[in-house]
């Protein structure tokens, strides 16, 4: 059963979409970088080593993704995060084409092992000579991602990227053996396979605000970050369901996980998955409104620390709103003639009820 076989309930988004005013100049500059890395070929002179043609690259609208998720970023920071977004999608599409569709797990392991050599947390570490577009992209980014004001991110960011690329191999192994992850294990795994642990860096890059060090290990702050990351990755599963499951034959998707773990038909797993994403966003909102202010008072945060924390959380809200808009409106996930229910309608502050039609046609087909 494809996602289009049912009328989907809405993904909830209480925060309005805001767009970075530097969006107009982003696409051409980023395309120049992607072409220099060997990710993009000319439509008229296709290169077998490139990941996308020029038309495929432009159709992804990664410039919108970046400008929507980081509305407050200065031009240089916006360009830097945009290049990282392009690299992450380049890795994803290359890995899917070269290894997931062929089932080449040995090739995936060798490719991943080489990438680890580019993710050394030590400043000044010498990487190997890159031999493909993905390696060239991450080698170039490693020289830019950690200016002095973000130097504290070097180890954590690279560890998050290491978990991201390792998760690709684990996903491939699951798909080859038909092993569907259990729901209890899937959410923390999805934070890794979506590179969601890098998102706090992006918010800090955009807002210039840093989460106060003394509350980073608190239960409340960790719960907020977990909910933030869950909304990102699990909503992506819903948006990319058709491509991942029907084109790539991937079992690592929330809809399939829900159906298998709960023993329910796929027609019921679709709205159940969307309900779970909405529930995690409600958790984020409750912690943002109630839990974090209590934590700030209990921890004795100074006025300037509270202001910085508030700025960072505002950036996280904008980040989620931008992702939501991209998932529900970008050509990568929704075609121009796709279902009206998958057009962006965020910022309403309400969660539309699941319509009766969401149960779909009869039958108990399960994944």
mmCIF file of C-alpha atoms in Angstrom:
data_model
loop_
_atom_site.group_PDB
_atom_site.id
_atom_site.type_symbol
_atom_site.label_atom_id
_atom_site.label_comp_id
_atom_site.label_asym_id
_atom_site.label_seq_id
_atom_site.Cartn_x
_atom_site.Cartn_y
_atom_site.Cartn_z
ATOM 1 C CA UNK A 1 0.000 0.000 0.000
ATOM 2 C CA UNK A 2 1.424 3.395 -0.930
ATOM 3 C CA UNK A 3 1.033 6.498 1.192
ATOM 4 C CA UNK A 4 -1.264 8.004 -1.441
ATOM 5 C CA UNK A 5 -3.785 5.189 -0.912
ATOM 6 C CA UNK A 6 -5.091 6.947 2.204
ATOM 7 C CA UNK A 7 -6.014 10.516 2.999
ATOM 8 C CA UNK A 8 -3.436 11.533 5.559
ATOM 9 C CA UNK A 9 -4.165 13.339 8.799
ATOM 10 C CA UNK A 10 -2.218 16.544 9.301
ATOM 11 C CA UNK A 11 1.206 16.864 10.812
ATOM 12 C CA UNK A 12 0.788 19.519 13.490
ATOM 13 C CA UNK A 13 2.953 22.635 13.500
ATOM 14 C CA UNK A 14 2.117 25.483 15.906
ATOM 15 C CA UNK A 15 4.975 27.744 14.811
ATOM 16 C CA UNK A 16 4.790 30.007 11.753
ATOM 17 C CA UNK A 17 7.164 29.620 8.850
ATOM 18 C CA UNK A 18 9.761 32.375 8.671
ATOM 19 C CA UNK A 19 12.081 32.791 5.700
ATOM 20 C CA UNK A 20 15.640 34.062 5.792
ATOM 21 C CA UNK A 21 15.855 37.263 3.780
ATOM 22 C CA UNK A 22 19.110 36.066 2.160
ATOM 23 C CA UNK A 23 17.387 33.183 0.343
ATOM 24 C CA UNK A 24 17.535 34.776 -3.158
ATOM 25 C CA UNK A 25 21.313 34.591 -3.356
ATOM 26 C CA UNK A 26 21.661 31.115 -1.895
ATOM 27 C CA UNK A 27 20.957 28.746 -4.800
ATOM 28 C CA UNK A 28 23.579 29.912 -7.301
ATOM 29 C CA UNK A 29 26.360 30.018 -4.706
ATOM 30 C CA UNK A 30 25.513 26.588 -3.345
ATOM 31 C CA UNK A 31 25.280 25.061 -6.801
ATOM 32 C CA UNK A 32 28.766 26.377 -7.543
ATOM 33 C CA UNK A 33 30.045 24.621 -4.402
ATOM 34 C CA UNK A 34 28.198 21.352 -5.140
ATOM 35 C CA UNK A 35 29.572 21.355 -8.679
ATOM 36 C CA UNK A 36 33.113 21.991 -7.393
ATOM 37 C CA UNK A 37 32.752 18.986 -5.079
ATOM 38 C CA UNK A 38 31.649 16.831 -8.031
ATOM 39 C CA UNK A 39 28.103 16.325 -6.741
ATOM 40 C CA UNK A 40 26.355 18.008 -9.680
ATOM 41 C CA UNK A 41 26.837 17.419 -13.395
ATOM 42 C CA UNK A 42 25.653 19.442 -16.341
ATOM 43 C CA UNK A 43 22.352 18.131 -17.764
ATOM 44 C CA UNK A 44 23.913 18.126 -21.239
ATOM 45 C CA UNK A 45 27.193 16.466 -20.231
ATOM 46 C CA UNK A 46 26.244 13.978 -17.562
ATOM 47 C CA UNK A 47 29.076 12.584 -15.453
ATOM 48 C CA UNK A 48 28.759 9.039 -14.130
ATOM 49 C CA UNK A 49 30.576 10.134 -10.967
ATOM 50 C CA UNK A 50 28.133 12.950 -10.105
ATOM 51 C CA UNK A 51 25.251 12.325 -7.701
ATOM 52 C CA UNK A 52 22.722 14.650 -9.350
ATOM 53 C CA UNK A 53 22.117 16.384 -12.634
ATOM 54 C CA UNK A 54 21.668 20.145 -12.454
ATOM 55 C CA UNK A 55 17.898 19.833 -12.826
ATOM 56 C CA UNK A 56 17.736 17.191 -10.077
ATOM 57 C CA UNK A 57 19.784 19.393 -7.760
ATOM 58 C CA UNK A 58 17.608 22.442 -8.331
ATOM 59 C CA UNK A 59 14.405 20.411 -7.929
ATOM 60 C CA UNK A 60 15.407 19.457 -4.382
ATOM 61 C CA UNK A 61 15.114 23.127 -3.302
ATOM 62 C CA UNK A 62 17.734 22.695 -0.596
ATOM 63 C CA UNK A 63 18.085 26.467 -0.583
ATOM 64 C CA UNK A 64 14.507 26.701 0.679
ATOM 65 C CA UNK A 65 15.173 24.076 3.341
ATOM 66 C CA UNK A 66 18.100 26.094 4.681
ATOM 67 C CA UNK A 67 16.401 29.490 4.519
ATOM 68 C CA UNK A 68 13.234 28.109 6.115
ATOM 69 C CA UNK A 69 14.983 26.349 9.009
ATOM 70 C CA UNK A 70 17.481 29.159 9.762
ATOM 71 C CA UNK A 71 15.533 32.396 9.268
ATOM 72 C CA UNK A 72 17.851 34.464 11.475
ATOM 73 C CA UNK A 73 21.219 33.300 10.144
ATOM 74 C CA UNK A 74 23.702 35.801 8.736
ATOM 75 C CA UNK A 75 24.717 35.225 5.087
ATOM 76 C CA UNK A 76 28.012 33.446 5.850
ATOM 77 C CA UNK A 77 26.399 31.152 8.433
ATOM 78 C CA UNK A 78 23.477 30.445 6.112
ATOM 79 C CA UNK A 79 25.844 29.427 3.309
ATOM 80 C CA UNK A 80 27.827 27.180 5.631
ATOM 81 C CA UNK A 81 24.780 25.336 6.918
ATOM 82 C CA UNK A 82 23.442 25.115 3.375
ATOM 83 C CA UNK A 83 26.583 23.334 2.257
ATOM 84 C CA UNK A 84 26.204 20.927 5.162
ATOM 85 C CA UNK A 85 22.582 20.238 4.162
ATOM 86 C CA UNK A 86 23.702 19.565 0.594
ATOM 87 C CA UNK A 87 26.421 17.209 1.825
ATOM 88 C CA UNK A 88 23.990 15.267 4.051
ATOM 89 C CA UNK A 89 21.578 14.799 1.136
ATOM 90 C CA UNK A 90 24.474 13.885 -1.156
ATOM 91 C CA UNK A 91 25.561 11.190 1.292
ATOM 92 C CA UNK A 92 21.971 9.933 1.579
ATOM 93 C CA UNK A 93 21.326 9.752 -2.159
ATOM 94 C CA UNK A 94 24.752 8.303 -2.977
ATOM 95 C CA UNK A 95 24.448 5.651 -0.268
ATOM 96 C CA UNK A 96 20.963 4.687 -1.442
ATOM 97 C CA UNK A 97 22.028 4.417 -5.080
ATOM 98 C CA UNK A 98 25.380 2.699 -4.586
ATOM 99 C CA UNK A 99 24.578 0.348 -1.712
ATOM 100 C CA UNK A 100 20.924 0.176 -0.639
ATOM 101 C CA UNK A 101 19.579 -0.556 -4.108
ATOM 102 C CA UNK A 102 22.304 -3.120 -4.790
ATOM 103 C CA UNK A 103 22.460 -4.678 -1.313
ATOM 104 C CA UNK A 104 26.248 -4.221 -1.317
ATOM 105 C CA UNK A 105 26.915 -4.272 2.396
ATOM 106 C CA UNK A 106 30.652 -4.862 2.035
ATOM 107 C CA UNK A 107 30.961 -1.835 -0.238
ATOM 108 C CA UNK A 108 28.912 0.189 2.249
ATOM 109 C CA UNK A 109 31.207 -0.808 5.108
ATOM 110 C CA UNK A 110 34.331 0.106 3.150
ATOM 111 C CA UNK A 111 32.830 3.434 2.056
ATOM 112 C CA UNK A 112 31.832 4.218 5.652
ATOM 113 C CA UNK A 113 35.213 3.261 7.076
ATOM 114 C CA UNK A 114 36.910 5.724 4.731
ATOM 115 C CA UNK A 115 34.496 8.500 5.714
ATOM 116 C CA UNK A 116 35.422 8.029 9.372
ATOM 117 C CA UNK A 117 38.926 9.192 8.522
ATOM 118 C CA UNK A 118 37.485 12.620 7.605
ATOM 119 C CA UNK A 119 35.693 13.008 10.956
ATOM 120 C CA UNK A 120 38.623 13.306 13.325
ATOM 121 C CA UNK A 121 37.779 15.625 16.211
ATOM 122 C CA UNK A 122 41.351 16.860 16.626
ATOM 123 C CA UNK A 123 41.959 20.321 15.228
ATOM 124 C CA UNK A 124 44.495 20.107 12.399
ATOM 125 C CA UNK A 125 44.091 16.343 11.835
ATOM 126 C CA UNK A 126 45.217 15.382 8.341
ATOM 127 C CA UNK A 127 42.524 13.524 6.357
ATOM 128 C CA UNK A 128 43.220 11.175 3.437
ATOM 129 C CA UNK A 129 42.939 12.364 -0.143
ATOM 130 C CA UNK A 130 39.207 12.372 -1.092
ATOM 131 C CA UNK A 131 38.287 10.137 -4.019
ATOM 132 C CA UNK A 132 34.577 10.899 -4.540
ATOM 133 C CA UNK A 133 32.071 13.732 -4.189
ATOM 134 C CA UNK A 134 30.929 12.762 -0.683
ATOM 135 C CA UNK A 135 34.499 12.671 0.619
ATOM 136 C CA UNK A 136 35.401 15.935 -1.085
ATOM 137 C CA UNK A 137 32.360 17.607 0.458
ATOM 138 C CA UNK A 138 33.045 16.550 4.028
ATOM 139 C CA UNK A 139 36.787 17.283 3.694
ATOM 140 C CA UNK A 140 35.954 20.824 2.599
ATOM 141 C CA UNK A 141 33.352 21.294 5.337
ATOM 142 C CA UNK A 142 35.748 20.169 8.067
ATOM 143 C CA UNK A 143 37.819 23.252 7.332
ATOM 144 C CA UNK A 144 34.827 25.581 7.808
ATOM 145 C CA UNK A 145 32.429 24.154 10.387
ATOM 146 C CA UNK A 146 34.302 25.037 13.564
ATOM 147 C CA UNK A 147 35.354 28.689 13.738
ATOM 148 C CA UNK A 148 36.487 29.869 17.212
ATOM 149 C CA UNK A 149 32.959 30.662 18.418
ATOM 150 C CA UNK A 150 31.856 27.100 17.519
ATOM 151 C CA UNK A 151 35.076 25.266 18.367
ATOM 152 C CA UNK A 152 33.334 23.526 21.279
ATOM 153 C CA UNK A 153 31.220 21.656 18.706
ATOM 154 C CA UNK A 154 34.096 19.894 16.931
ATOM 155 C CA UNK A 155 34.050 16.618 18.879
ATOM 156 C CA UNK A 156 30.284 16.324 19.388
ATOM 157 C CA UNK A 157 29.448 17.281 15.798
ATOM 158 C CA UNK A 158 31.868 14.773 14.302
ATOM 159 C CA UNK A 159 30.673 12.075 16.669
ATOM 160 C CA UNK A 160 27.115 12.775 15.484
ATOM 161 C CA UNK A 161 28.229 12.479 11.855
ATOM 162 C CA UNK A 162 30.036 9.225 12.632
ATOM 163 C CA UNK A 163 26.812 7.799 14.106
ATOM 164 C CA UNK A 164 24.915 9.097 11.062
ATOM 165 C CA UNK A 165 27.038 7.234 8.517
ATOM 166 C CA UNK A 166 27.272 4.101 10.698
ATOM 167 C CA UNK A 167 23.476 4.040 10.914
ATOM 168 C CA UNK A 168 23.348 3.774 7.117
ATOM 169 C CA UNK A 169 25.163 0.442 7.275
ATOM 170 C CA UNK A 170 22.831 -0.775 10.027
ATOM 171 C CA UNK A 171 19.798 0.264 7.981
ATOM 172 C CA UNK A 172 21.164 -1.626 4.991
ATOM 173 C CA UNK A 173 21.709 -4.742 7.108
ATOM 174 C CA UNK A 174 18.137 -4.503 8.383
ATOM 175 C CA UNK A 175 16.764 -4.210 4.861
ATOM 176 C CA UNK A 176 18.846 -7.123 3.553
ATOM 177 C CA UNK A 177 17.656 -9.448 6.320
ATOM 178 C CA UNK A 178 14.115 -8.056 6.538
ATOM 179 C CA UNK A 179 14.649 -7.146 10.184
ATOM 180 C CA UNK A 180 12.268 -4.355 11.145
ATOM 181 C CA UNK A 181 13.516 -2.372 14.179
ATOM 182 C CA UNK A 182 11.314 -2.472 17.267
ATOM 183 C CA UNK A 183 9.425 0.688 18.098
ATOM 184 C CA UNK A 184 11.110 1.040 21.516
ATOM 185 C CA UNK A 185 14.555 1.083 19.905
ATOM 186 C CA UNK A 186 13.654 3.017 16.799
ATOM 187 C CA UNK A 187 13.295 6.607 18.064
ATOM 188 C CA UNK A 188 16.841 6.872 19.516
ATOM 189 C CA UNK A 189 18.215 5.090 16.455
ATOM 190 C CA UNK A 190 16.391 7.513 14.158
ATOM 191 C CA UNK A 191 18.042 10.459 15.920
ATOM 192 C CA UNK A 192 21.338 8.981 14.763
ATOM 193 C CA UNK A 193 20.280 7.949 11.254
ATOM 194 C CA UNK A 194 18.847 11.425 10.620
ATOM 195 C CA UNK A 195 21.965 13.195 11.977
ATOM 196 C CA UNK A 196 19.576 14.955 14.345
ATOM 197 C CA UNK A 197 22.319 15.386 16.937
ATOM 198 C CA UNK A 198 23.841 18.020 14.636
ATOM 199 C CA UNK A 199 20.676 20.168 14.688
ATOM 200 C CA UNK A 200 21.498 22.002 17.969
ATOM 201 C CA UNK A 201 24.699 23.151 16.247
ATOM 202 C CA UNK A 202 22.667 24.539 13.343
ATOM 203 C CA UNK A 203 20.381 26.419 15.715
ATOM 204 C CA UNK A 204 23.383 27.863 17.550
ATOM 205 C CA UNK A 205 24.974 28.807 14.225
ATOM 206 C CA UNK A 206 21.798 30.617 13.169
ATOM 207 C CA UNK A 207 20.919 32.405 16.409
ATOM 208 C CA UNK A 208 24.353 32.949 17.920
ATOM 209 C CA UNK A 209 22.856 31.679 21.195
ATOM 210 C CA UNK A 210 24.332 28.832 23.231
ATOM 211 C CA UNK A 211 22.514 26.603 25.709
ATOM 212 C CA UNK A 212 23.977 27.363 29.174
ATOM 213 C CA UNK A 213 26.574 24.743 30.025
ATOM 214 C CA UNK A 214 25.285 24.080 33.527
ATOM 215 C CA UNK A 215 21.875 22.790 32.384
ATOM 216 C CA UNK A 216 23.063 20.655 29.457
ATOM 217 C CA UNK A 217 22.990 17.437 31.500
ATOM 218 C CA UNK A 218 19.659 18.164 33.225
ATOM 219 C CA UNK A 219 16.804 15.743 32.680
ATOM 220 C CA UNK A 220 14.493 18.524 31.429
ATOM 221 C CA UNK A 221 16.916 19.856 28.836
ATOM 222 C CA UNK A 222 17.753 16.353 27.591
ATOM 223 C CA UNK A 223 14.025 15.608 27.277
ATOM 224 C CA UNK A 224 13.504 18.808 25.275
ATOM 225 C CA UNK A 225 16.345 17.942 22.894
ATOM 226 C CA UNK A 226 15.080 14.369 22.495
ATOM 227 C CA UNK A 227 11.596 15.579 21.567
ATOM 228 C CA UNK A 228 13.101 18.174 19.203
ATOM 229 C CA UNK A 229 15.139 15.504 17.415
ATOM 230 C CA UNK A 230 12.300 12.974 17.336
ATOM 231 C CA UNK A 231 9.977 15.395 15.544
ATOM 232 C CA UNK A 232 12.663 16.002 12.919
ATOM 233 C CA UNK A 233 13.495 12.398 12.078
ATOM 234 C CA UNK A 234 10.126 10.718 12.563
ATOM 235 C CA UNK A 235 8.290 13.329 10.492
ATOM 236 C CA UNK A 236 10.846 12.720 7.743
ATOM 237 C CA UNK A 237 9.862 9.035 7.759
ATOM 238 C CA UNK A 238 6.283 9.974 6.971
ATOM 239 C CA UNK A 239 7.276 12.402 4.230
ATOM 240 C CA UNK A 240 9.691 9.971 2.581
ATOM 241 C CA UNK A 241 7.641 6.800 3.076
ATOM 242 C CA UNK A 242 6.876 6.137 -0.606
ATOM 243 C CA UNK A 243 10.457 6.675 -1.764
ATOM 244 C CA UNK A 244 12.122 4.727 1.039
ATOM 245 C CA UNK A 245 9.779 1.762 1.247
ATOM 246 C CA UNK A 246 8.557 1.335 -2.326
ATOM 247 C CA UNK A 247 11.596 2.505 -4.298
ATOM 248 C CA UNK A 248 14.450 1.595 -1.941
ATOM 249 C CA UNK A 249 12.685 -1.370 -0.223
ATOM 250 C CA UNK A 250 13.736 0.024 3.151
ATOM 251 C CA UNK A 251 12.287 -1.375 6.390
ATOM 252 C CA UNK A 252 13.718 1.474 8.474
ATOM 253 C CA UNK A 253 10.643 3.686 8.470
ATOM 254 C CA UNK A 254 8.302 4.672 11.283
ATOM 255 C CA UNK A 255 5.185 3.497 9.446
ATOM 256 C CA UNK A 256 6.602 0.003 8.904
ATOM 257 C CA UNK A 257 7.981 -0.052 12.456
ATOM 258 C CA UNK A 258 4.571 0.874 13.911
ATOM 259 C CA UNK A 259 2.760 -1.756 11.855
ATOM 260 C CA UNK A 260 5.202 -4.501 12.796
ATOM 261 C CA UNK A 261 5.776 -3.635 16.458
ATOM 262 C CA UNK A 262 2.111 -3.055 17.258
ATOM 263 C CA UNK A 263 0.793 -5.810 15.016
ATOM 264 C CA UNK A 264 -1.619 -3.506 13.190
ATOM 265 C CA UNK A 265 -2.511 -3.149 9.499
ATOM 266 C CA UNK A 266 -0.535 -0.653 7.498
ATOM 267 C CA UNK A 267 -3.710 1.367 6.894
ATOM 268 C CA UNK A 268 -3.847 1.979 10.661
ATOM 269 C CA UNK A 269 -0.088 2.445 11.056
ATOM 270 C CA UNK A 270 -0.070 5.558 8.851
ATOM 271 C CA UNK A 271 -2.314 7.729 11.089
ATOM 272 C CA UNK A 272 -0.761 6.127 14.190
ATOM 273 C CA UNK A 273 2.698 7.239 13.041
ATOM 274 C CA UNK A 274 1.500 10.786 12.415
ATOM 275 C CA UNK A 275 -0.172 10.809 15.834
ATOM 276 C CA UNK A 276 3.144 9.790 17.419
ATOM 277 C CA UNK A 277 5.003 12.642 15.697
ATOM 278 C CA UNK A 278 2.336 15.109 16.831
ATOM 279 C CA UNK A 279 2.602 13.716 20.362
ATOM 280 C CA UNK A 280 6.365 14.296 20.427
ATOM 281 C CA UNK A 281 5.819 17.867 19.262
ATOM 282 C CA UNK A 282 3.341 18.348 22.121
ATOM 283 C CA UNK A 283 6.043 17.057 24.483
ATOM 284 C CA UNK A 284 8.456 19.632 23.082
ATOM 285 C CA UNK A 285 5.877 22.396 23.517
ATOM 286 C CA UNK A 286 5.048 21.410 27.085
ATOM 287 C CA UNK A 287 8.709 21.367 28.043
ATOM 288 C CA UNK A 288 9.331 24.666 26.262
ATOM 289 C CA UNK A 289 6.465 26.433 28.003
ATOM 290 C CA UNK A 290 6.587 24.864 31.461
ATOM 291 C CA UNK A 291 9.607 22.639 32.040
ATOM 292 C CA UNK A 292 12.357 24.973 30.814
ATOM 293 C CA UNK A 293 11.197 28.050 32.799
ATOM 294 C CA UNK A 294 11.079 25.897 35.958
ATOM 295 C CA UNK A 295 14.544 24.546 35.166
ATOM 296 C CA UNK A 296 15.877 28.088 34.678
ATOM 297 C CA UNK A 297 14.520 29.170 38.060
ATOM 298 C CA UNK A 298 15.698 26.041 39.842
ATOM 299 C CA UNK A 299 19.180 26.305 38.325
ATOM 300 C CA UNK A 300 19.489 29.987 39.173
ATOM 301 C CA UNK A 301 20.271 31.031 35.610
ATOM 302 C CA UNK A 302 21.283 34.648 35.302
ATOM 303 C CA UNK A 303 19.183 37.035 33.229
ATOM 304 C CA UNK A 304 21.595 36.922 30.293
ATOM 305 C CA UNK A 305 21.695 33.103 30.415
ATOM 306 C CA UNK A 306 17.898 32.934 30.375
ATOM 307 C CA UNK A 307 17.781 35.325 27.432
ATOM 308 C CA UNK A 308 20.296 33.225 25.507
ATOM 309 C CA UNK A 309 18.392 30.029 26.253
ATOM 310 C CA UNK A 310 15.142 31.652 25.146
ATOM 311 C CA UNK A 311 16.785 32.771 21.904
ATOM 312 C CA UNK A 312 18.105 29.265 21.231
ATOM 313 C CA UNK A 313 14.698 27.671 21.855
ATOM 314 C CA UNK A 314 13.078 30.223 19.546
ATOM 315 C CA UNK A 315 15.579 29.146 16.896
ATOM 316 C CA UNK A 316 14.660 25.502 17.498
ATOM 317 C CA UNK A 317 10.965 26.346 16.951
ATOM 318 C CA UNK A 318 11.821 28.043 13.656
ATOM 319 C CA UNK A 319 13.962 25.041 12.692
ATOM 320 C CA UNK A 320 11.022 22.660 13.190
ATOM 321 C CA UNK A 321 8.634 24.947 11.305
ATOM 322 C CA UNK A 322 11.047 25.106 8.372
ATOM 323 C CA UNK A 323 11.469 21.340 8.264
ATOM 324 C CA UNK A 324 7.705 20.887 8.428
ATOM 325 C CA UNK A 325 7.218 23.217 5.478
ATOM 326 C CA UNK A 326 9.853 21.403 3.450
ATOM 327 C CA UNK A 327 8.475 17.941 4.240
ATOM 328 C CA UNK A 328 4.929 18.893 3.321
ATOM 329 C CA UNK A 329 5.659 21.025 0.260
ATOM 330 C CA UNK A 330 9.071 20.322 -1.279
ATOM 331 C CA UNK A 331 9.323 18.418 -4.593
ATOM 332 C CA UNK A 332 11.685 15.893 -2.965
ATOM 333 C CA UNK A 333 8.703 14.563 -1.035
ATOM 334 C CA UNK A 334 5.568 15.946 -2.724
ATOM 335 C CA UNK A 335 5.013 16.362 -6.447
ATOM 336 C CA UNK A 336 3.327 19.497 -7.763
ATOM 337 C CA UNK A 337 0.123 17.542 -8.395
ATOM 338 C CA UNK A 338 0.271 15.653 -5.096
ATOM 339 C CA UNK A 339 -2.590 15.415 -2.594
ATOM 340 C CA UNK A 340 -3.793 18.795 -1.261
ATOM 341 C CA UNK A 341 -3.445 17.444 2.277
ATOM 342 C CA UNK A 342 0.304 17.437 1.838
ATOM 343 C CA UNK A 343 0.636 21.158 1.192
ATOM 344 C CA UNK A 344 2.163 23.249 3.988
ATOM 345 C CA UNK A 345 -0.393 24.675 6.385
ATOM 346 C CA UNK A 346 1.693 25.226 9.502
ATOM 347 C CA UNK A 347 1.490 27.845 12.203
ATOM 348 C CA UNK A 348 -2.188 27.343 12.999
ATOM 349 C CA UNK A 349 -1.607 26.237 16.569
ATOM 350 C CA UNK A 350 -4.124 23.434 16.110
ATOM 351 C CA UNK A 351 -3.936 19.770 15.272
ATOM 352 C CA UNK A 352 -6.590 18.709 12.810
ATOM 353 C CA UNK A 353 -8.423 15.504 13.759
ATOM 354 C CA UNK A 354 -7.760 12.341 11.804
ATOM 355 C CA UNK A 355 -10.515 12.055 9.170
ATOM 356 C CA UNK A 356 -12.538 8.889 8.843
ATOM 357 C CA UNK A 357 -11.094 8.392 5.362
ATOM 358 C CA UNK A 358 -7.652 7.853 6.890
ATOM 359 C CA UNK A 359 -8.529 4.228 7.549
ATOM 360 C CA UNK A 360 -8.388 3.737 3.781
ATOM 361 C CA UNK A 361 -9.888 0.892 1.803
ATOM 362 C CA UNK A 362 -10.689 -2.475 3.325
ATOM 363 C CA UNK A 363 -8.142 -5.199 3.831
ATOM 364 C CA UNK A 364 -5.527 -5.967 6.462
ATOM 365 C CA UNK A 365 -2.365 -5.867 4.373
ATOM 366 C CA UNK A 366 0.650 -5.290 6.598
ATOM 367 C CA UNK A 367 4.273 -4.594 5.867
#
